[in-house]
mmCIF file of C-alpha atoms in Angstrom:
data_model
loop_
_atom_site.group_PDB
_atom_site.id
_atom_site.type_symbol
_atom_site.label_atom_id
_atom_site.label_comp_id
_atom_site.label_asym_id
_atom_site.label_seq_id
_atom_site.Cartn_x
_atom_site.Cartn_y
_atom_site.Cartn_z
ATOM 1 C CA UNK A 1 -4.427 119.844 104.488
ATOM 2 C CA UNK A 2 -7.160 118.615 106.746
ATOM 3 C CA UNK A 3 -6.917 118.388 110.431
ATOM 4 C CA UNK A 4 -8.066 114.537 109.691
ATOM 5 C CA UNK A 5 -4.672 114.064 107.954
ATOM 6 C CA UNK A 6 -1.658 113.358 110.160
ATOM 7 C CA UNK A 7 1.564 112.948 107.904
ATOM 8 C CA UNK A 8 4.344 110.969 108.877
ATOM 9 C CA UNK A 9 2.345 109.250 111.678
ATOM 10 C CA UNK A 10 5.146 106.752 111.459
ATOM 11 C CA UNK A 11 8.222 107.961 109.264
ATOM 12 C CA UNK A 12 10.607 106.136 107.622
ATOM 13 C CA UNK A 13 14.300 105.395 109.050
ATOM 14 C CA UNK A 14 16.103 105.398 105.842
ATOM 15 C CA UNK A 15 17.409 108.300 103.679
ATOM 16 C CA UNK A 16 16.674 108.070 100.131
ATOM 17 C CA UNK A 17 18.172 109.118 96.787
ATOM 18 C CA UNK A 18 16.339 111.907 95.233
ATOM 19 C CA UNK A 19 15.942 109.711 91.870
ATOM 20 C CA UNK A 20 14.901 106.698 93.729
ATOM 21 C CA UNK A 21 10.989 105.670 92.652
ATOM 22 C CA UNK A 22 8.654 106.042 95.731
ATOM 23 C CA UNK A 23 5.778 103.671 95.626
ATOM 24 C CA UNK A 24 2.638 105.879 96.443
ATOM 25 C CA UNK A 25 -0.245 103.553 97.861
ATOM 26 C CA UNK A 26 -3.457 103.460 99.902
ATOM 27 C CA UNK A 27 -3.876 101.125 102.444
ATOM 28 C CA UNK A 28 -7.068 99.944 104.718
ATOM 29 C CA UNK A 29 -6.964 97.753 107.986
ATOM 30 C CA UNK A 30 -7.233 94.363 106.117
ATOM 31 C CA UNK A 31 -4.231 95.075 103.838
ATOM 32 C CA UNK A 32 -1.595 95.926 106.406
ATOM 33 C CA UNK A 33 -0.095 92.514 106.001
ATOM 34 C CA UNK A 34 0.288 93.097 102.336
ATOM 35 C CA UNK A 35 1.754 96.356 103.076
ATOM 36 C CA UNK A 36 4.426 94.882 105.227
ATOM 37 C CA UNK A 37 4.950 92.459 102.554
ATOM 38 C CA UNK A 38 5.537 94.982 99.922
ATOM 39 C CA UNK A 39 7.941 96.916 102.301
ATOM 40 C CA UNK A 40 10.187 93.855 102.766
ATOM 41 C CA UNK A 41 10.178 92.840 98.988
ATOM 42 C CA UNK A 42 10.641 96.516 97.497
ATOM 43 C CA UNK A 43 13.022 97.788 99.988
ATOM 44 C CA UNK A 44 12.991 101.072 98.845
ATOM 45 C CA UNK A 45 10.752 104.054 99.780
ATOM 46 C CA UNK A 46 6.955 104.073 100.066
ATOM 47 C CA UNK A 47 4.888 106.595 100.854
ATOM 48 C CA UNK A 48 1.265 104.890 102.471
ATOM 49 C CA UNK A 49 -1.794 106.586 102.920
ATOM 50 C CA UNK A 50 -3.332 104.828 105.509
ATOM 51 C CA UNK A 51 -7.290 105.381 106.064
ATOM 52 C CA UNK A 52 -9.065 104.510 109.831
ATOM 53 C CA UNK A 53 -12.276 105.055 110.249
ATOM 54 C CA UNK A 54 -13.354 107.273 113.417
ATOM 55 C CA UNK A 55 -17.163 106.163 113.745
ATOM 56 C CA UNK A 56 -16.568 103.795 116.380
ATOM 57 C CA UNK A 57 -13.729 104.471 118.916
ATOM 58 C CA UNK A 58 -13.071 100.864 119.907
ATOM 59 C CA UNK A 59 -12.707 99.936 116.217
ATOM 60 C CA UNK A 60 -10.483 102.912 115.772
ATOM 61 C CA UNK A 61 -8.051 101.805 118.630
ATOM 62 C CA UNK A 62 -8.047 98.227 117.503
ATOM 63 C CA UNK A 63 -6.713 99.556 113.897
ATOM 64 C CA UNK A 64 -4.328 101.650 115.203
ATOM 65 C CA UNK A 65 -3.030 99.167 117.422
ATOM 66 C CA UNK A 66 -2.791 96.470 114.529
ATOM 67 C CA UNK A 67 -0.944 99.411 112.567
ATOM 68 C CA UNK A 68 1.512 99.591 115.371
ATOM 69 C CA UNK A 69 2.062 95.861 115.576
ATOM 70 C CA UNK A 70 2.736 95.873 111.783
ATOM 71 C CA UNK A 71 5.080 98.473 111.816
ATOM 72 C CA UNK A 72 7.024 97.257 114.890
ATOM 73 C CA UNK A 73 7.198 93.516 113.955
ATOM 74 C CA UNK A 74 8.871 94.342 110.551
ATOM 75 C CA UNK A 75 12.151 96.205 110.501
ATOM 76 C CA UNK A 76 11.606 96.713 106.799
ATOM 77 C CA UNK A 77 8.397 98.796 107.754
ATOM 78 C CA UNK A 78 10.292 101.048 109.806
ATOM 79 C CA UNK A 79 13.167 101.477 107.274
ATOM 80 C CA UNK A 80 11.596 102.574 104.577
ATOM 81 C CA UNK A 81 7.755 103.295 105.007
ATOM 82 C CA UNK A 82 6.337 106.318 105.664
ATOM 83 C CA UNK A 83 2.701 106.111 106.891
ATOM 84 C CA UNK A 84 0.459 109.078 106.692
ATOM 85 C CA UNK A 85 -2.764 108.714 108.739
ATOM 86 C CA UNK A 86 -6.130 109.838 107.613
ATOM 87 C CA UNK A 87 -8.655 109.298 110.239
ATOM 88 C CA UNK A 88 -12.423 110.503 109.340
ATOM 89 C CA UNK A 89 -15.811 108.872 108.533
ATOM 90 C CA UNK A 90 -15.489 108.425 104.726
ATOM 91 C CA UNK A 91 -14.432 105.223 103.214
ATOM 92 C CA UNK A 92 -13.008 104.868 99.795
ATOM 93 C CA UNK A 93 -12.050 108.222 98.972
ATOM 94 C CA UNK A 94 -9.357 106.713 96.978
ATOM 95 C CA UNK A 95 -8.158 109.920 95.122
ATOM 96 C CA UNK A 96 -7.890 112.010 98.017
ATOM 97 C CA UNK A 97 -5.667 108.992 99.536
ATOM 98 C CA UNK A 98 -3.398 108.938 96.322
ATOM 99 C CA UNK A 99 -2.969 112.722 96.719
ATOM 100 C CA UNK A 100 -1.669 112.207 100.285
ATOM 101 C CA UNK A 101 0.652 109.518 99.635
ATOM 102 C CA UNK A 102 1.955 111.471 96.131
ATOM 103 C CA UNK A 103 2.280 114.810 98.243
ATOM 104 C CA UNK A 104 4.657 113.439 101.061
ATOM 105 C CA UNK A 105 6.443 110.827 98.683
ATOM 106 C CA UNK A 106 10.178 111.726 99.527
ATOM 107 C CA UNK A 107 11.538 111.232 95.887
ATOM 108 C CA UNK A 108 11.472 112.981 92.785
ATOM 109 C CA UNK A 109 9.551 110.104 91.117
ATOM 110 C CA UNK A 110 6.645 108.026 92.234
ATOM 111 C CA UNK A 111 4.902 104.946 91.212
ATOM 112 C CA UNK A 112 1.049 104.825 91.646
ATOM 113 C CA UNK A 113 0.376 101.275 92.900
ATOM 114 C CA UNK A 114 -2.570 99.536 94.703
ATOM 115 C CA UNK A 115 -0.845 97.605 97.260
ATOM 116 C CA UNK A 116 -2.586 94.385 96.426
ATOM 117 C CA UNK A 117 0.041 94.237 93.586
ATOM 118 C CA UNK A 118 3.341 92.421 93.611
ATOM 119 C CA UNK A 119 6.131 93.859 91.889
ATOM 120 C CA UNK A 120 8.019 90.870 90.469
ATOM 121 C CA UNK A 121 10.948 92.470 88.777
ATOM 122 C CA UNK A 122 13.514 95.189 89.450
ATOM 123 C CA UNK A 123 11.859 97.883 87.735
ATOM 124 C CA UNK A 124 14.102 100.609 89.032
ATOM 125 C CA UNK A 125 17.299 98.951 87.561
ATOM 126 C CA UNK A 126 15.281 98.403 84.466
ATOM 127 C CA UNK A 127 14.381 102.128 84.042
ATOM 128 C CA UNK A 128 18.386 102.807 84.347
ATOM 129 C CA UNK A 129 18.622 100.520 81.140
ATOM 130 C CA UNK A 130 16.933 103.089 79.193
ATOM 131 C CA UNK A 131 18.404 106.574 79.732
ATOM 132 C CA UNK A 132 16.394 108.245 76.737
ATOM 133 C CA UNK A 133 13.170 107.020 78.303
ATOM 134 C CA UNK A 134 14.350 108.149 81.769
ATOM 135 C CA UNK A 135 15.237 111.748 80.418
ATOM 136 C CA UNK A 136 11.546 111.866 79.010
ATOM 137 C CA UNK A 137 10.594 110.967 82.556
ATOM 138 C CA UNK A 138 12.624 113.609 84.019
ATOM 139 C CA UNK A 139 11.457 116.290 81.896
ATOM 140 C CA UNK A 140 7.730 115.518 82.624
ATOM 141 C CA UNK A 141 6.957 114.274 79.392
ATOM 142 C CA UNK A 142 6.309 110.378 79.895
ATOM 143 C CA UNK A 143 4.874 108.113 82.461
ATOM 144 C CA UNK A 144 6.088 104.693 82.436
ATOM 145 C CA UNK A 145 3.765 101.746 82.313
ATOM 146 C CA UNK A 146 4.407 98.486 84.105
ATOM 147 C CA UNK A 147 2.159 95.858 82.747
ATOM 148 C CA UNK A 148 -0.279 94.096 85.271
ATOM 149 C CA UNK A 149 -1.278 90.605 85.233
ATOM 150 C CA UNK A 150 -3.471 88.263 87.365
ATOM 151 C CA UNK A 151 -4.245 84.742 87.616
ATOM 152 C CA UNK A 152 -7.129 83.204 85.523
ATOM 153 C CA UNK A 153 -8.007 81.035 88.416
ATOM 154 C CA UNK A 154 -7.988 83.626 91.247
ATOM 155 C CA UNK A 155 -7.189 80.766 94.314
ATOM 156 C CA UNK A 156 -3.570 80.582 92.061
ATOM 157 C CA UNK A 157 -2.923 84.161 92.971
ATOM 158 C CA UNK A 158 -3.157 83.927 96.744
ATOM 159 C CA UNK A 159 0.361 82.340 96.871
ATOM 160 C CA UNK A 160 2.853 85.437 95.903
ATOM 161 C CA UNK A 161 5.740 83.305 96.614
ATOM 162 C CA UNK A 162 4.951 81.066 93.390
ATOM 163 C CA UNK A 163 4.794 84.249 91.104
ATOM 164 C CA UNK A 164 6.988 84.402 88.194
ATOM 165 C CA UNK A 165 10.206 86.619 88.639
ATOM 166 C CA UNK A 166 11.261 86.870 84.796
ATOM 167 C CA UNK A 167 9.528 87.793 81.700
ATOM 168 C CA UNK A 168 10.439 84.289 80.259
ATOM 169 C CA UNK A 169 8.563 82.542 83.125
ATOM 170 C CA UNK A 170 5.530 84.627 82.916
ATOM 171 C CA UNK A 171 5.306 83.806 79.097
ATOM 172 C CA UNK A 172 5.829 80.312 79.940
ATOM 173 C CA UNK A 173 2.584 80.520 82.200
ATOM 174 C CA UNK A 174 0.576 82.370 80.309
ATOM 175 C CA UNK A 175 1.127 80.155 77.392
ATOM 176 C CA UNK A 176 0.639 76.792 78.988
ATOM 177 C CA UNK A 177 0.811 73.991 76.536
ATOM 178 C CA UNK A 178 -1.099 70.708 77.135
ATOM 179 C CA UNK A 179 0.688 68.251 75.402
ATOM 180 C CA UNK A 180 -2.062 65.676 75.691
ATOM 181 C CA UNK A 181 -5.072 67.864 74.410
ATOM 182 C CA UNK A 182 -2.488 69.846 71.900
ATOM 183 C CA UNK A 183 -4.219 73.082 73.499
ATOM 184 C CA UNK A 184 -2.960 76.070 75.106
ATOM 185 C CA UNK A 185 -4.388 77.632 77.969
ATOM 186 C CA UNK A 186 -3.530 80.817 80.046
ATOM 187 C CA UNK A 187 -3.120 80.549 83.638
ATOM 188 C CA UNK A 188 -1.785 84.151 84.077
ATOM 189 C CA UNK A 189 -3.289 86.948 81.603
ATOM 190 C CA UNK A 190 -3.679 90.792 81.514
ATOM 191 C CA UNK A 191 -5.434 92.168 84.535
ATOM 192 C CA UNK A 192 -9.018 92.721 84.177
ATOM 193 C CA UNK A 193 -9.086 90.665 81.179
ATOM 194 C CA UNK A 194 -12.998 90.846 80.919
ATOM 195 C CA UNK A 195 -12.614 94.861 80.744
ATOM 196 C CA UNK A 196 -10.070 95.098 78.135
ATOM 197 C CA UNK A 197 -10.523 98.916 77.937
ATOM 198 C CA UNK A 198 -8.875 99.239 81.688
ATOM 199 C CA UNK A 199 -5.404 98.019 80.567
ATOM 200 C CA UNK A 200 -5.827 96.842 76.647
ATOM 201 C CA UNK A 201 -3.855 99.733 75.595
ATOM 202 C CA UNK A 202 -0.719 98.525 77.023
ATOM 203 C CA UNK A 203 -1.109 96.030 73.935
ATOM 204 C CA UNK A 204 -0.119 92.911 75.649
ATOM 205 C CA UNK A 205 0.444 91.116 72.548
ATOM 206 C CA UNK A 206 3.016 93.433 71.336
ATOM 207 C CA UNK A 207 4.532 93.430 75.143
ATOM 208 C CA UNK A 208 5.393 89.411 74.945
ATOM 209 C CA UNK A 209 7.457 90.283 71.843
ATOM 210 C CA UNK A 210 8.920 93.414 72.817
ATOM 211 C CA UNK A 211 12.927 94.084 73.254
ATOM 212 C CA UNK A 212 12.434 97.802 74.153
ATOM 213 C CA UNK A 213 10.210 100.255 75.589
ATOM 214 C CA UNK A 214 7.408 101.368 73.542
ATOM 215 C CA UNK A 215 4.701 104.322 73.642
ATOM 216 C CA UNK A 216 0.801 103.377 74.136
ATOM 217 C CA UNK A 217 -1.046 104.680 70.709
ATOM 218 C CA UNK A 218 -4.005 103.277 71.318
ATOM 219 C CA UNK A 219 -5.162 105.522 74.336
ATOM 220 C CA UNK A 220 -8.937 105.472 75.678
ATOM 221 C CA UNK A 221 -10.359 107.267 78.548
ATOM 222 C CA UNK A 222 -11.023 104.008 80.539
ATOM 223 C CA UNK A 223 -7.118 103.122 80.514
ATOM 224 C CA UNK A 224 -5.821 102.828 84.065
ATOM 225 C CA UNK A 225 -2.177 101.206 84.099
ATOM 226 C CA UNK A 226 -0.053 101.163 86.909
ATOM 227 C CA UNK A 227 2.624 104.260 86.158
ATOM 228 C CA UNK A 228 5.869 105.791 87.327
ATOM 229 C CA UNK A 229 5.943 109.267 86.748
ATOM 230 C CA UNK A 230 7.330 112.837 88.064
ATOM 231 C CA UNK A 231 6.182 113.814 91.392
ATOM 232 C CA UNK A 232 6.451 117.601 90.558
ATOM 233 C CA UNK A 233 4.374 119.124 87.713
ATOM 234 C CA UNK A 234 2.039 116.215 87.227
ATOM 235 C CA UNK A 235 -1.517 116.582 87.540
ATOM 236 C CA UNK A 236 -3.223 115.545 91.037
ATOM 237 C CA UNK A 237 -6.308 113.324 91.212
ATOM 238 C CA UNK A 238 -9.601 114.937 91.254
ATOM 239 C CA UNK A 239 -11.017 114.266 94.775
ATOM 240 C CA UNK A 240 -14.568 114.636 93.597
ATOM 241 C CA UNK A 241 -14.608 110.704 92.680
ATOM 242 C CA UNK A 242 -15.307 108.840 95.879
ATOM 243 C CA UNK A 243 -15.692 105.159 95.661
ATOM 244 C CA UNK A 244 -15.300 102.583 93.391
ATOM 245 C CA UNK A 245 -15.302 103.104 89.283
ATOM 246 C CA UNK A 246 -13.347 105.815 87.280
ATOM 247 C CA UNK A 247 -11.105 107.493 90.134
ATOM 248 C CA UNK A 248 -8.088 106.093 88.455
ATOM 249 C CA UNK A 249 -8.964 106.535 85.045
ATOM 250 C CA UNK A 250 -9.615 109.994 85.967
ATOM 251 C CA UNK A 251 -6.328 110.864 87.359
ATOM 252 C CA UNK A 252 -4.437 109.133 84.157
ATOM 253 C CA UNK A 253 -7.066 110.925 81.833
ATOM 254 C CA UNK A 254 -5.600 114.286 83.173
ATOM 255 C CA UNK A 255 -2.112 112.985 83.012
ATOM 256 C CA UNK A 256 -2.408 112.173 79.289
ATOM 257 C CA UNK A 257 -4.398 115.481 78.473
ATOM 258 C CA UNK A 258 -1.509 117.332 80.475
ATOM 259 C CA UNK A 259 0.857 116.405 77.446
ATOM 260 C CA UNK A 260 2.454 113.399 79.161
ATOM 261 C CA UNK A 261 2.762 110.114 76.890
ATOM 262 C CA UNK A 262 2.469 106.617 78.224
ATOM 263 C CA UNK A 263 5.605 104.074 77.577
ATOM 264 C CA UNK A 264 5.605 100.724 78.491
ATOM 265 C CA UNK A 265 8.198 98.837 80.104
ATOM 266 C CA UNK A 266 9.258 95.657 78.039
ATOM 267 C CA UNK A 267 10.577 93.204 80.714
ATOM 268 C CA UNK A 268 8.713 94.428 84.037
ATOM 269 C CA UNK A 269 5.467 93.499 85.102
ATOM 270 C CA UNK A 270 3.056 93.190 88.311
ATOM 271 C CA UNK A 271 0.874 90.418 89.640
ATOM 272 C CA UNK A 272 -2.295 90.962 91.301
ATOM 273 C CA UNK A 273 -2.512 89.122 94.691
ATOM 274 C CA UNK A 274 -6.057 87.675 94.938
ATOM 275 C CA UNK A 275 -8.335 89.355 97.220
ATOM 276 C CA UNK A 276 -12.400 89.571 97.346
ATOM 277 C CA UNK A 277 -14.328 92.856 96.931
ATOM 278 C CA UNK A 278 -17.836 93.999 97.658
ATOM 279 C CA UNK A 279 -19.093 93.588 94.779
ATOM 280 C CA UNK A 280 -22.603 95.069 95.537
ATOM 281 C CA UNK A 281 -21.081 98.224 96.502
ATOM 282 C CA UNK A 282 -18.877 98.476 93.796
ATOM 283 C CA UNK A 283 -21.858 98.141 91.332
ATOM 284 C CA UNK A 284 -23.762 100.977 92.841
ATOM 285 C CA UNK A 285 -20.467 103.268 93.289
ATOM 286 C CA UNK A 286 -19.458 102.651 89.784
ATOM 287 C CA UNK A 287 -23.086 103.675 88.459
ATOM 288 C CA UNK A 288 -22.387 106.930 90.073
ATOM 289 C CA UNK A 289 -18.945 107.608 89.084
ATOM 290 C CA UNK A 290 -19.578 106.741 85.200
ATOM 291 C CA UNK A 291 -21.886 109.636 85.155
ATOM 292 C CA UNK A 292 -19.454 111.980 86.762
ATOM 293 C CA UNK A 293 -16.843 110.865 84.607
ATOM 294 C CA UNK A 294 -18.695 111.871 81.487
ATOM 295 C CA UNK A 295 -19.025 115.437 82.691
ATOM 296 C CA UNK A 296 -15.447 115.355 84.067
ATOM 297 C CA UNK A 297 -14.080 114.713 80.917
ATOM 298 C CA UNK A 298 -15.832 117.633 79.193
ATOM 299 C CA UNK A 299 -14.821 119.868 81.942
ATOM 300 C CA UNK A 300 -11.032 118.753 81.977
ATOM 301 C CA UNK A 301 -10.922 119.243 78.164
ATOM 302 C CA UNK A 302 -12.088 122.752 78.256
ATOM 303 C CA UNK A 303 -9.718 123.452 81.039
ATOM 304 C CA UNK A 304 -6.850 122.270 79.152
ATOM 305 C CA UNK A 305 -7.786 123.855 76.167
ATOM 306 C CA UNK A 306 -8.019 127.378 77.895
ATOM 307 C CA UNK A 307 -4.773 126.456 79.353
ATOM 308 C CA UNK A 308 -2.934 125.699 76.267
ATOM 309 C CA UNK A 309 -4.435 128.673 74.136
ATOM 310 C CA UNK A 310 -3.345 130.871 77.031
ATOM 311 C CA UNK A 311 0.160 129.858 77.283
ATOM 312 C CA UNK A 312 0.814 129.381 73.545
ATOM 313 C CA UNK A 313 1.189 125.719 73.347
ATOM 314 C CA UNK A 314 -2.248 124.639 71.478
ATOM 315 C CA UNK A 315 -0.188 124.248 68.356
ATOM 316 C CA UNK A 316 2.634 122.459 69.921
ATOM 317 C CA UNK A 317 3.525 118.635 70.806
ATOM 318 C CA UNK A 318 2.079 119.348 74.105
ATOM 319 C CA UNK A 319 -1.346 119.623 72.755
ATOM 320 C CA UNK A 320 -1.188 116.749 70.698
ATOM 321 C CA UNK A 321 -3.110 114.503 73.122
ATOM 322 C CA UNK A 322 -5.126 116.754 74.185
ATOM 323 C CA UNK A 323 -6.628 117.454 70.555
ATOM 324 C CA UNK A 324 -6.590 113.633 69.991
ATOM 325 C CA UNK A 325 -8.989 112.583 72.805
ATOM 326 C CA UNK A 326 -10.881 115.521 73.566
ATOM 327 C CA UNK A 327 -11.477 115.923 69.686
ATOM 328 C CA UNK A 328 -13.935 112.969 70.426
ATOM 329 C CA UNK A 329 -16.243 115.159 72.800
ATOM 330 C CA UNK A 330 -18.964 116.750 71.144
ATOM 331 C CA UNK A 331 -18.651 120.243 70.570
ATOM 332 C CA UNK A 332 -15.034 120.570 72.133
ATOM 333 C CA UNK A 333 -13.215 121.781 68.708
ATOM 334 C CA UNK A 334 -15.820 124.376 67.737
ATOM 335 C CA UNK A 335 -15.826 125.612 71.496
ATOM 336 C CA UNK A 336 -12.156 125.785 71.798
ATOM 337 C CA UNK A 337 -11.705 127.945 68.584
ATOM 338 C CA UNK A 338 -13.784 130.499 70.515
ATOM 339 C CA UNK A 339 -10.999 130.898 72.836
ATOM 340 C CA UNK A 340 -8.598 133.909 71.942
ATOM 341 C CA UNK A 341 -5.025 132.472 71.754
#
């Protein structure tokens, strides 16, 4: 652990059941109030990796003061949130921050969640209603997807108090029928609807009708849902990805290749709370990370090919995802055949 990481800078007062779900999230200065809102809404364990830049001592001091004010002003922050401080000059090390939040999570299960998302339903209760799915989760064979949505008009996504809290209400907002024009408009739609590779494999068309959990069958390497998974035994996020673009997709790619299937909860959902991004920075970093991700996929395919050959699981169900996805990588199948089992 780097000396720049200070675990339990603030420690939650509550004691949690080992089988609870910890929200593992990452937070910067401008999102402190959103974290506070999450703590009061979720009322469960949260492991928050909080980044503080130390380029300017005065700025660092102000950030720490604001963090302390956030903690002391909300009893739910004190009760439920472990804050792990990361103090360095490197912004947007998202995967490193995710790993810190995961490492110090106090429960057996975690949910990798961006702090800007509002959990609109009681997903812990919902998961308990599906014992077979929870058993797959416990065995480390499944990661559970909670579908993510956003408002089509970004300004509508600024008032979290107006967000729907049931699937029925969400569908009504999604299918907003105009009786005068006899047309249907969507006030809420899938998250990043203009980039369907990111969340499209969740199959929202099926979700609107679903009554039971269902398996993701159209995975692609850009898929980046918000998932509940077992803490121990699941892959860590590769920390070479710094900045915007591909960082979370790379995490989920390795999870998938390791033999974990994605299953979607049928009645639960998240909604993005609108905020604005530095688009020029995002575009530049995405271009770099796209190149890195191409090489990473080849590398991780060969790594898991060797692992599964070595432990004798190449011909088992554990290798199905690996074969399906890495079979798309040029030269993978011929290369893996040369590995002695």
